[in-house]
Coordinates of C-alpha atoms (C1' of nucleotides) in Angstrom, one line a residue:
Chain Z
X1 CA -49.1 39.4 -37.3
X2 CA -52.5 40.6 -38.5
X3 CA -53.1 44.2 -37.6
X4 CA -49.6 45.1 -36.6
X5 CA -47.1 47.3 -38.3
X6 CA -43.8 45.6 -37.6
X7 CA -42.0 48.9 -37.8
X8 CA -43.6 49.9 -34.6
X9 CA -41.7 47.1 -32.8
X10 CA -38.0 47.6 -32.3
X11 CA -35.8 44.9 -33.6
X12 CA -33.4 43.1 -31.3
X13 CA -30.3 41.1 -31.3
X14 CA -30.6 37.3 -31.6
X15 CA -27.9 35.0 -30.4
X16 CA -27.4 31.3 -29.9
X17 CA -25.9 30.2 -26.6
X18 CA -24.1 26.8 -26.9
X19 CA -24.2 24.1 -24.3
X20 CA -21.5 21.6 -25.3
X21 CA -21.7 18.6 -23.1
X22 CA -19.3 15.7 -22.8
X23 CA -18.3 13.0 -20.2
X24 CA -14.9 13.2 -18.6
X25 CA -13.7 11.3 -15.6
X26 CA -17.1 9.8 -15.1
X27 CA -18.6 13.2 -14.8
X28 CA -20.9 15.3 -17.0
X29 CA -18.9 18.3 -18.2
X30 CA -19.8 21.4 -20.1
X31 CA -17.7 23.8 -22.1
X32 CA -17.5 27.3 -20.6
X33 CA -15.5 30.3 -21.4
X34 CA -14.1 32.9 -19.0
X35 CA -15.3 36.4 -19.9
X36 CA -12.6 38.9 -20.5
X37 CA -14.8 41.9 -20.7
X38 CA -17.6 43.6 -18.8
X39 CA -20.3 42.8 -18.1
X40 CA -19.6 39.8 -15.9
X41 CA -15.9 40.2 -16.5
X42 CA -14.0 37.1 -15.3
X43 CA -17.2 35.1 -14.8
X44 CA -17.8 31.9 -16.6
X45 CA -20.2 32.0 -19.5
X46 CA -21.7 29.8 -22.2
X47 CA -20.0 30.3 -25.5
X48 CA -22.3 32.0 -28.0
X49 CA -22.5 33.8 -31.3
X50 CA -24.9 36.3 -32.7
X51 CA -27.1 35.2 -35.5
X52 CA -26.3 36.7 -38.8
X53 CA -28.9 38.3 -40.9
X54 CA -28.6 35.7 -43.6
X55 CA -28.1 32.8 -41.4
X56 CA -30.6 30.4 -39.9
X57 CA -30.6 29.6 -36.2
X58 CA -29.2 26.1 -36.8
X59 CA -26.5 27.5 -39.0
X60 CA -25.5 30.0 -36.3
X61 CA -25.3 27.2 -33.8
X62 CA -23.3 25.1 -36.1
X63 CA -20.9 27.9 -36.7
X64 CA -20.5 28.6 -33.0
X65 CA -19.8 25.0 -32.2
X66 CA -17.2 24.9 -35.0
X67 CA -15.6 28.0 -33.6
X68 CA -15.4 26.8 -30.1
X69 CA -14.5 23.2 -30.6
X70 CA -13.3 22.9 -34.2
X71 CA -15.8 20.2 -34.8
X72 CA -18.2 20.1 -37.7
X73 CA -20.4 17.1 -37.4
X74 CA -21.5 16.7 -33.9
X75 CA -25.0 16.1 -32.6
X76 CA -26.9 19.2 -31.5
X77 CA -30.5 20.3 -31.0
X78 CA -32.3 23.4 -30.1
X79 CA -33.0 23.6 -26.4
X80 CA -35.2 26.6 -25.5
X81 CA -35.3 30.3 -26.2
X82 CA -34.7 32.7 -23.4
X83 CA -36.1 36.2 -23.7
X84 CA -36.0 38.0 -20.4
X85 CA -35.8 41.7 -20.9
X86 CA -32.8 42.3 -18.7
X87 CA -30.9 39.1 -19.4
X88 CA -28.1 41.2 -20.7
X89 CA -27.7 44.5 -18.9
X90 CA -26.4 46.2 -22.0
X91 CA -29.2 45.6 -24.5
X92 CA -32.0 43.4 -25.4
X93 CA -30.8 40.0 -26.6
X94 CA -32.9 37.0 -27.4
X95 CA -31.0 33.9 -26.8
X96 CA -31.8 30.6 -28.6
X97 CA -30.0 27.9 -26.6
X98 CA -28.6 24.9 -28.4
X99 CA -27.4 21.8 -26.7
X100 CA -24.5 19.7 -28.3
X101 CA -23.3 16.3 -27.2
X102 CA -19.9 15.1 -28.1
X103 CA -17.6 12.2 -27.0
X104 CA -14.6 13.4 -25.1
X105 CA -12.3 11.8 -27.6
X106 CA -13.3 14.2 -30.3
X107 CA -12.7 17.2 -28.1
X108 CA -9.3 16.0 -27.0
X109 CA -8.3 15.6 -30.6
X110 CA -8.6 19.2 -31.4
X111 CA -7.8 20.7 -28.0
X112 CA -4.1 21.0 -28.7
X113 CA -4.5 23.1 -31.8
X114 CA -6.6 25.8 -30.1
X115 CA -5.8 28.7 -27.9
X116 CA -9.1 29.7 -26.5
X117 CA -9.9 30.1 -22.9
X118 CA -12.7 27.5 -23.1
X119 CA -12.5 24.6 -20.7
X120 CA -14.6 21.8 -19.4
X121 CA -16.4 22.2 -16.1
X122 CA -18.3 19.7 -13.9
X123 CA -22.0 20.4 -14.5
X124 CA -23.1 19.3 -11.0
X125 CA -20.5 21.5 -9.4
X126 CA -21.5 24.5 -11.5
X127 CA -25.2 24.0 -10.7
X128 CA -24.8 23.5 -7.0
X129 CA -22.0 26.0 -6.5
X130 CA -22.8 29.5 -5.2
X131 CA -20.6 31.1 -7.7
X132 CA -22.4 33.3 -10.2
X133 CA -22.2 32.7 -13.9
X134 CA -22.6 35.4 -16.5
X135 CA -26.1 36.5 -17.5
X136 CA -28.8 33.8 -16.9
X137 CA -26.4 31.1 -18.0
X138 CA -26.7 29.1 -14.8
X139 CA -30.5 28.8 -15.3
X140 CA -29.9 27.7 -18.9
X141 CA -27.5 25.0 -17.7
X142 CA -29.9 23.8 -15.1
X143 CA -32.7 23.6 -17.6
X144 CA -30.4 21.6 -20.0
X145 CA -29.3 19.3 -17.3
X146 CA -32.9 18.6 -16.5
X147 CA -33.8 18.0 -20.1
X148 CA -30.8 15.6 -20.6
X149 CA -32.0 13.5 -17.6
X150 CA -35.4 13.3 -19.1
X151 CA -34.4 12.6 -22.7
X152 CA -32.0 9.9 -21.8
X153 CA -35.0 7.8 -20.7
X154 CA -36.9 7.9 -23.9
X155 CA -34.3 8.7 -26.7
X156 CA -30.8 7.7 -27.8
X157 CA -29.0 10.9 -26.9
X158 CA -26.7 9.0 -24.6
X159 CA -25.1 7.4 -27.6
X160 CA -23.8 10.8 -28.8
X161 CA -21.6 10.9 -25.7
X162 CA -19.6 7.8 -26.6
X163 CA -17.7 7.1 -29.7
X164 CA -18.6 5.0 -32.8
X165 CA -17.6 1.9 -31.0
X166 CA -18.0 1.5 -27.3
X167 CA -18.2 -1.1 -24.5
X168 CA -21.3 -1.6 -22.6
X169 CA -19.8 -0.7 -19.2
X170 CA -18.8 2.6 -20.7
X171 CA -22.2 3.2 -22.2
X172 CA -23.9 2.2 -18.9
X173 CA -21.7 4.7 -17.0
X174 CA -23.0 7.5 -19.3
X175 CA -26.6 6.5 -18.7
X176 CA -25.9 6.5 -14.9
X177 CA -24.3 9.9 -15.0
X178 CA -27.2 11.4 -17.0
X179 CA -29.8 9.7 -14.8
X180 CA -27.9 10.4 -11.6
X181 CA -28.4 6.9 -10.3
X182 CA -26.8 3.5 -10.7
X183 CA -28.3 0.8 -12.8
X184 CA -28.3 -3.0 -12.8
X185 CA -26.0 -4.4 -15.4
X186 CA -28.2 -7.2 -16.6
X187 CA -31.3 -5.0 -16.9
X188 CA -29.4 -2.3 -18.7
X189 CA -28.0 -4.7 -21.2
X190 CA -31.4 -6.2 -21.9
X191 CA -32.8 -2.8 -22.5
X192 CA -30.3 -1.6 -25.0
X193 CA -29.7 -4.9 -26.6
X194 CA -32.1 -4.2 -29.5
X195 CA -30.3 -0.9 -30.3
X196 CA -26.7 -2.2 -30.7
X197 CA -24.7 -4.8 -32.5
X198 CA -21.5 -6.6 -31.7
X199 CA -18.2 -5.7 -33.3
X200 CA -15.3 -8.2 -33.5
X201 CA -13.2 -6.1 -31.1
X202 CA -12.6 -6.4 -27.4
X203 CA -10.6 -4.4 -24.9
X204 CA -7.2 -5.6 -23.8
X205 CA -4.5 -4.8 -21.3
X206 CA -6.8 -4.5 -18.3
X207 CA -6.2 -7.0 -15.6
X208 CA -9.6 -8.5 -15.8
X209 CA -11.9 -10.0 -18.4
X210 CA -12.0 -8.0 -21.6
X211 CA -15.1 -6.1 -22.6
X212 CA -16.6 -6.3 -26.1
X213 CA -17.0 -3.3 -28.3
X214 CA -20.4 -2.6 -29.8
X215 CA -21.8 -0.1 -32.2
X216 CA -25.2 1.3 -32.8
X217 CA -27.4 -0.9 -35.0
X218 CA -28.6 0.9 -38.0
X219 CA -32.4 1.1 -37.8
X220 CA -34.4 -0.7 -40.5
Chain X
X1 CA -20.3 36.3 -27.2
X2 CA -16.6 36.6 -26.5
X3 CA -14.8 38.2 -29.3
X4 CA -17.8 39.6 -31.1
X5 CA -19.0 43.1 -31.5
X6 CA -22.7 42.9 -31.5
X7 CA -23.0 46.0 -33.6
X8 CA -21.7 44.1 -36.5
X9 CA -24.7 41.8 -36.5
X10 CA -27.9 43.3 -37.7
X11 CA -30.8 43.1 -35.4
X12 CA -34.0 41.4 -36.4
X13 CA -37.7 41.3 -35.6
X14 CA -38.8 38.7 -33.1
X15 CA -42.4 37.5 -33.1
X16 CA -44.4 34.9 -31.3
X17 CA -46.6 32.7 -33.3
X18 CA -49.5 31.2 -31.4
X19 CA -51.0 27.7 -31.7
X20 CA -54.2 27.7 -29.8
X21 CA -55.6 24.2 -29.7
X22 CA -58.9 22.9 -28.5
X23 CA -61.2 20.0 -29.1
X24 CA -64.5 20.5 -30.9
X25 CA -66.8 17.8 -32.3
X26 CA -64.4 15.1 -31.3
X27 CA -61.7 16.7 -33.4
X28 CA -58.5 18.5 -32.6
X29 CA -58.9 22.1 -33.8
X30 CA -56.6 25.1 -34.0
X31 CA -57.3 28.8 -34.2
X32 CA -56.2 30.3 -37.5
X33 CA -56.8 33.7 -39.1
X34 CA -57.3 34.6 -42.7
X35 CA -54.7 37.1 -43.8
X36 CA -56.1 40.3 -45.3
X37 CA -52.8 41.6 -46.7
X38 CA -49.9 40.5 -48.7
X39 CA -47.9 38.4 -48.5
X40 CA -50.1 35.3 -48.5
X41 CA -53.2 37.4 -48.8
X42 CA -56.3 35.3 -48.1
X43 CA -54.2 32.4 -46.9
X44 CA -54.7 30.9 -43.4
X45 CA -52.1 31.8 -40.9
X46 CA -51.3 31.4 -37.2
X47 CA -52.1 34.4 -35.1
X48 CA -49.0 36.2 -33.9
X49 CA -47.6 39.3 -32.3
X50 CA -44.3 41.0 -32.4
X51 CA -42.3 40.9 -29.3
X52 CA -42.0 44.4 -27.7
X53 CA -38.6 45.7 -26.7
X54 CA -39.6 45.7 -23.1
X55 CA -41.5 42.5 -23.1
X56 CA -40.4 38.9 -22.4
X57 CA -41.3 36.2 -24.8
X58 CA -43.8 34.7 -22.4
X59 CA -45.4 38.1 -22.0
X60 CA -45.7 38.6 -25.7
X61 CA -47.3 35.2 -26.0
X62 CA -49.7 35.9 -23.2
X63 CA -50.6 39.2 -24.8
X64 CA -51.2 37.6 -28.2
X65 CA -53.4 34.9 -26.7
X66 CA -55.4 37.5 -24.8
X67 CA -55.8 39.5 -28.0
X68 CA -57.0 36.6 -30.1
X69 CA -59.1 34.8 -27.6
X70 CA -59.9 37.2 -24.8
X71 CA -58.6 34.7 -22.4
X72 CA -56.0 35.4 -19.7
X73 CA -55.3 32.3 -17.7
X74 CA -54.9 29.5 -20.1
X75 CA -52.2 26.9 -20.3
X76 CA -49.4 27.6 -22.7
X77 CA -45.8 26.6 -23.3
X78 CA -43.0 27.5 -25.6
X79 CA -42.8 25.1 -28.5
X80 CA -39.8 25.9 -30.7
X81 CA -38.1 28.8 -32.4
X82 CA -38.1 29.0 -36.2
X83 CA -35.4 31.0 -37.8
X84 CA -35.2 30.2 -41.5
X85 CA -33.9 33.2 -43.4
X86 CA -36.7 33.4 -45.9
X87 CA -39.6 32.4 -43.7
X88 CA -41.1 35.8 -44.3
X89 CA -40.4 37.1 -47.8
X90 CA -40.4 40.7 -46.6
X91 CA -37.8 40.7 -43.9
X92 CA -36.0 38.6 -41.4
X93 CA -38.3 37.5 -38.6
X94 CA -37.4 35.0 -35.9
X95 CA -40.6 33.3 -34.7
X96 CA -40.9 31.8 -31.2
X97 CA -43.8 29.4 -31.4
X98 CA -46.1 29.0 -28.4
X99 CA -48.7 26.3 -27.9
X100 CA -51.8 27.0 -25.9
X101 CA -54.4 24.4 -24.9
X102 CA -57.9 25.5 -23.9
X103 CA -61.2 23.8 -23.3
X104 CA -63.8 24.7 -26.0
X105 CA -66.1 26.0 -23.3
X106 CA -63.9 28.9 -22.6
X107 CA -63.5 29.8 -26.2
X108 CA -67.2 29.7 -26.8
X109 CA -67.8 32.0 -24.0
X110 CA -66.0 34.9 -25.5
X111 CA -66.6 34.1 -29.2
X112 CA -69.7 36.2 -29.4
X113 CA -68.0 39.4 -28.1
X114 CA -65.4 39.4 -30.7
X115 CA -65.3 40.3 -34.4
X116 CA -62.0 38.9 -35.5
X117 CA -61.7 36.7 -38.5
X118 CA -60.2 33.9 -36.4
X119 CA -61.8 30.6 -36.5
X120 CA -61.2 27.0 -35.6
X121 CA -59.9 24.5 -38.1
X122 CA -59.5 20.8 -38.1
X123 CA -55.9 20.1 -37.5
X124 CA -55.7 16.8 -39.4
X125 CA -57.4 18.4 -42.3
X126 CA -55.0 21.3 -42.4
X127 CA -52.0 19.0 -42.2
X128 CA -53.1 16.6 -44.9
X129 CA -54.7 19.2 -47.2
X130 CA -52.8 20.4 -50.2
X131 CA -53.8 23.9 -49.4
X132 CA -51.0 26.3 -48.6
X133 CA -50.8 28.2 -45.4
X134 CA -48.9 31.4 -44.9
X135 CA -45.2 31.4 -44.3
X136 CA -43.9 28.1 -42.7
X137 CA -47.0 27.8 -40.6
X138 CA -48.0 24.4 -41.8
X139 CA -44.7 23.0 -40.7
X140 CA -45.1 24.6 -37.4
X141 CA -48.5 23.1 -37.0
X142 CA -47.1 19.7 -38.0
X143 CA -44.4 19.9 -35.4
X144 CA -46.9 21.0 -32.7
X145 CA -49.2 18.1 -33.6
X146 CA -46.3 15.7 -33.3
X147 CA -45.3 17.1 -29.9
X148 CA -48.8 17.0 -28.6
X149 CA -49.0 13.3 -29.5
X150 CA -45.8 12.7 -27.7
X151 CA -46.4 14.7 -24.6
X152 CA -49.9 13.3 -24.0
X153 CA -48.1 10.0 -23.2
X154 CA -46.0 11.3 -20.4
X155 CA -47.5 14.5 -19.1
X156 CA -50.9 15.9 -18.1
X157 CA -51.5 18.2 -21.1
X158 CA -54.7 16.5 -22.0
X159 CA -56.3 17.9 -18.9
X160 CA -55.9 21.4 -20.2
X161 CA -58.3 20.5 -23.0
X162 CA -61.2 19.7 -20.7
X163 CA -62.8 21.8 -18.1
X164 CA -62.4 21.8 -14.3
X165 CA -64.8 19.0 -14.0
X166 CA -65.1 16.4 -16.6
X167 CA -66.4 12.9 -17.2
X168 CA -64.0 10.0 -18.0
X169 CA -65.6 9.2 -21.3
X170 CA -64.9 12.8 -22.4
X171 CA -61.3 12.8 -21.1
X172 CA -60.7 9.5 -22.8
X173 CA -61.9 10.9 -26.1
X174 CA -59.4 13.7 -25.7
X175 CA -56.6 11.2 -25.2
X176 CA -57.7 9.2 -28.2
X177 CA -57.8 12.3 -30.4
X178 CA -54.3 13.4 -29.4
X179 CA -52.9 9.9 -29.7
X180 CA -54.8 9.1 -32.9
X181 CA -56.0 5.7 -31.7
X182 CA -58.7 4.3 -29.6
X183 CA -58.1 3.1 -26.1
X184 CA -59.6 0.4 -23.9
X185 CA -61.9 1.9 -21.3
X186 CA -60.8 -0.2 -18.4
X187 CA -57.1 0.3 -19.0
X188 CA -57.5 4.0 -19.5
X189 CA -59.3 4.4 -16.2
X190 CA -56.8 2.5 -14.3
X191 CA -54.0 4.6 -15.7
X192 CA -55.5 8.0 -14.8
X193 CA -57.2 6.9 -11.6
X194 CA -54.3 8.2 -9.5
X195 CA -54.5 11.6 -11.0
X196 CA -58.2 12.3 -10.5
X197 CA -60.8 12.5 -7.7
X198 CA -64.5 12.0 -7.8
X199 CA -67.0 14.9 -7.5
X200 CA -70.5 14.5 -6.3
X201 CA -72.0 15.3 -9.7
X202 CA -73.1 13.1 -12.6
X203 CA -74.5 13.8 -16.0
X204 CA -78.2 13.6 -16.5
X205 CA -80.7 13.7 -19.4
X206 CA -79.0 11.2 -21.6
X207 CA -80.9 8.1 -22.4
X208 CA -78.3 5.9 -20.8
X209 CA -76.4 5.5 -17.5
X210 CA -75.1 8.8 -16.2
X211 CA -71.5 9.5 -16.1
X212 CA -69.7 10.8 -13.0
X213 CA -67.8 14.0 -13.1
X214 CA -64.2 14.1 -11.8
X215 CA -61.6 16.7 -11.2
X216 CA -57.9 16.7 -11.1
X217 CA -56.4 15.6 -7.8
X218 CA -54.2 18.2 -6.3
X219 CA -50.8 16.7 -6.0
X220 CA -49.3 16.2 -2.6
Chain P
dA1 C1' -87.8 -5.1 -22.0
dC2 C1' -84.4 -2.8 -24.7
dA3 C1' -81.0 0.3 -26.5
dA4 C1' -77.3 2.8 -25.2
dT5 C1' -73.5 4.1 -22.8
dA6 C1' -71.0 3.9 -18.0
dG7 C1' -68.2 1.4 -15.4
dT8 C1' -65.6 -3.1 -13.3
dG9 C1' -63.0 -7.8 -12.8
dT10 C1' -59.6 -10.5 -14.3
dC11 C1' -56.4 -13.0 -17.5
dT12 C1' -52.1 -12.5 -20.0
dG13 C1' -47.8 -11.0 -21.8
dT14 C1' -44.0 -7.7 -21.4
dG15 C1' -40.6 -5.4 -19.3
dA16 C1' -38.2 -3.3 -15.3
dG17 C1' -36.0 -4.3 -10.9
dA18 C1' -33.3 -7.2 -8.0
dC19 C1' -30.0 -10.6 -7.2
dA20 C1' -27.1 -14.6 -7.7
dG21 C1' -24.5 -16.8 -10.4
dT22 C1' -20.7 -17.8 -14.2
dA23 C1' -16.7 -16.2 -17.5
dT24 C1' -12.1 -14.5 -18.6
dC25 C1' -8.5 -11.6 -18.2
dG26 C1' -3.5 -10.2 -15.7
dA27 C1' -0.5 -11.1 -12.0
Chain F
dT1 C1' -5.2 -19.2 -7.4
dC2 C1' -6.9 -14.7 -6.7
dG3 C1' -8.6 -10.1 -7.5
dA4 C1' -11.2 -7.7 -10.6
dT5 C1' -14.4 -6.7 -13.8
dA6 C1' -17.4 -8.6 -17.8
dC7 C1' -21.4 -10.9 -18.7
dT8 C1' -25.8 -14.1 -18.1
dG9 C1' -30.0 -16.6 -16.1
dT10 C1' -34.0 -16.2 -13.7
dC11 C1' -37.4 -14.7 -10.2
dT12 C1' -40.8 -11.3 -9.0
dC13 C1' -43.8 -7.6 -9.5
dA14 C1' -46.1 -3.8 -11.7
dC15 C1' -48.5 -2.4 -15.5
dA16 C1' -50.4 -2.2 -20.3
dG17 C1' -53.4 -4.7 -23.5
dA18 C1' -57.4 -7.4 -24.3
dC19 C1' -61.9 -8.8 -23.4
dA20 C1' -66.0 -10.2 -21.0
dC21 C1' -68.9 -8.9 -17.8
dT22 C1' -72.2 -5.9 -14.8
dA23 C1' -74.8 -1.3 -13.9
dT24 C1' -78.0 2.5 -14.7
dT25 C1' -80.4 5.6 -17.2
dG26 C1' -84.6 7.0 -20.8
dT27 C1' -88.1 5.2 -23.7

DNA sequence: ACAATAGTGTCTGTGAGACAGTATCGA
DNA sequence: TCGATACTGTCTCACAGACACTATTGT
């Protein structure tokens, strides 16, 4: 900042765009809204909020997630900041993208109480479809999709897409969806064994062997 | 953005803070400037520039790097965006941090022509020292340091800290500095063998066996 | 010959990949 | 008993870690 008079540089709007991911019907889904106004009227868009002058970026993201999903304590992280000049044809907006991961159960729980036009869309379909999304939102989704596939390999993010207690077949499916390939049961279980602990519960009602529920082991 | 009137949200200044890293004297160094004005007068700070209204974030970062180092074509990537409300006591500034990696040779080359108060500082010393840096810049450096250590394990960033042609002992040293631990020669060489190709040149003048120069293999 | 650093061969343990097998439910 | 899915044992192979060895320069 040395040598610059900040007043010579115009200020700009800063927003957070929110990428709320979940898994539904064995597919990775993302929460999108249909725009009711120009520009990009009727196109699908990421939900987003402007950052208040007395609000941190994380706070804005948390507020936006709360407004869109009703949920307060879900996992989210900053993804990337997009600053193309003409992202928004109306004016200069810097967009700090945040990625949130939430188990479907939690979204269902509140879905009934809300009357927004937000809905879940298949991420692969959105990405490969020719249909245009608002602004640069398709690029943002592509980038997030790529990051998810990467991070699942060396972090625990996948756990945020299942509930507190989960069976291993379900968790494996989440890994497979994020990675985009199928895994061998035995190997998968060996790999995550150190990260989980048994519960006393098992599934029931299925016409096959029950599956045990596990939970994440608290790290020491 | 649905349902929000952007005019209700105040605009803010957006800046890029630049973390220019290099390796000197077998230590990881970063380019810092001494502030000549309040706030934080005389404290060390990251160089930075405000983002122009018709300038993308990447362009602003590139411009800042050019201004500080004179260099145009060096590797850089967006690191993270910091948006605490009181980062800057004067006003609200969103800072998009960029990380640049440059071989010392290139910095030396232009150092003479310039008369800025920028200089290289030992990163570990800055991090562990009690001395305060301007704004939240120490936190930013800590985060970048952590990311570097991570990324060196699964990407090629280390190559950006050596020149076009380099010997393996030198490259290994860079890896060791970034990782913060020493490596076994033989293992290191096996690991990077697929990424490099021999040149016809070797070192000379040292009172021991010469070392061959390599260059990065162009990927197929 | 010696000091010093460059560079290699090879043993071992760990962990991912692949596959075949066993276990337990409902019907 | 059978269909279906849950779960396990074990072989193989690639690769990282560890270490000992050989190679080539200047003095």
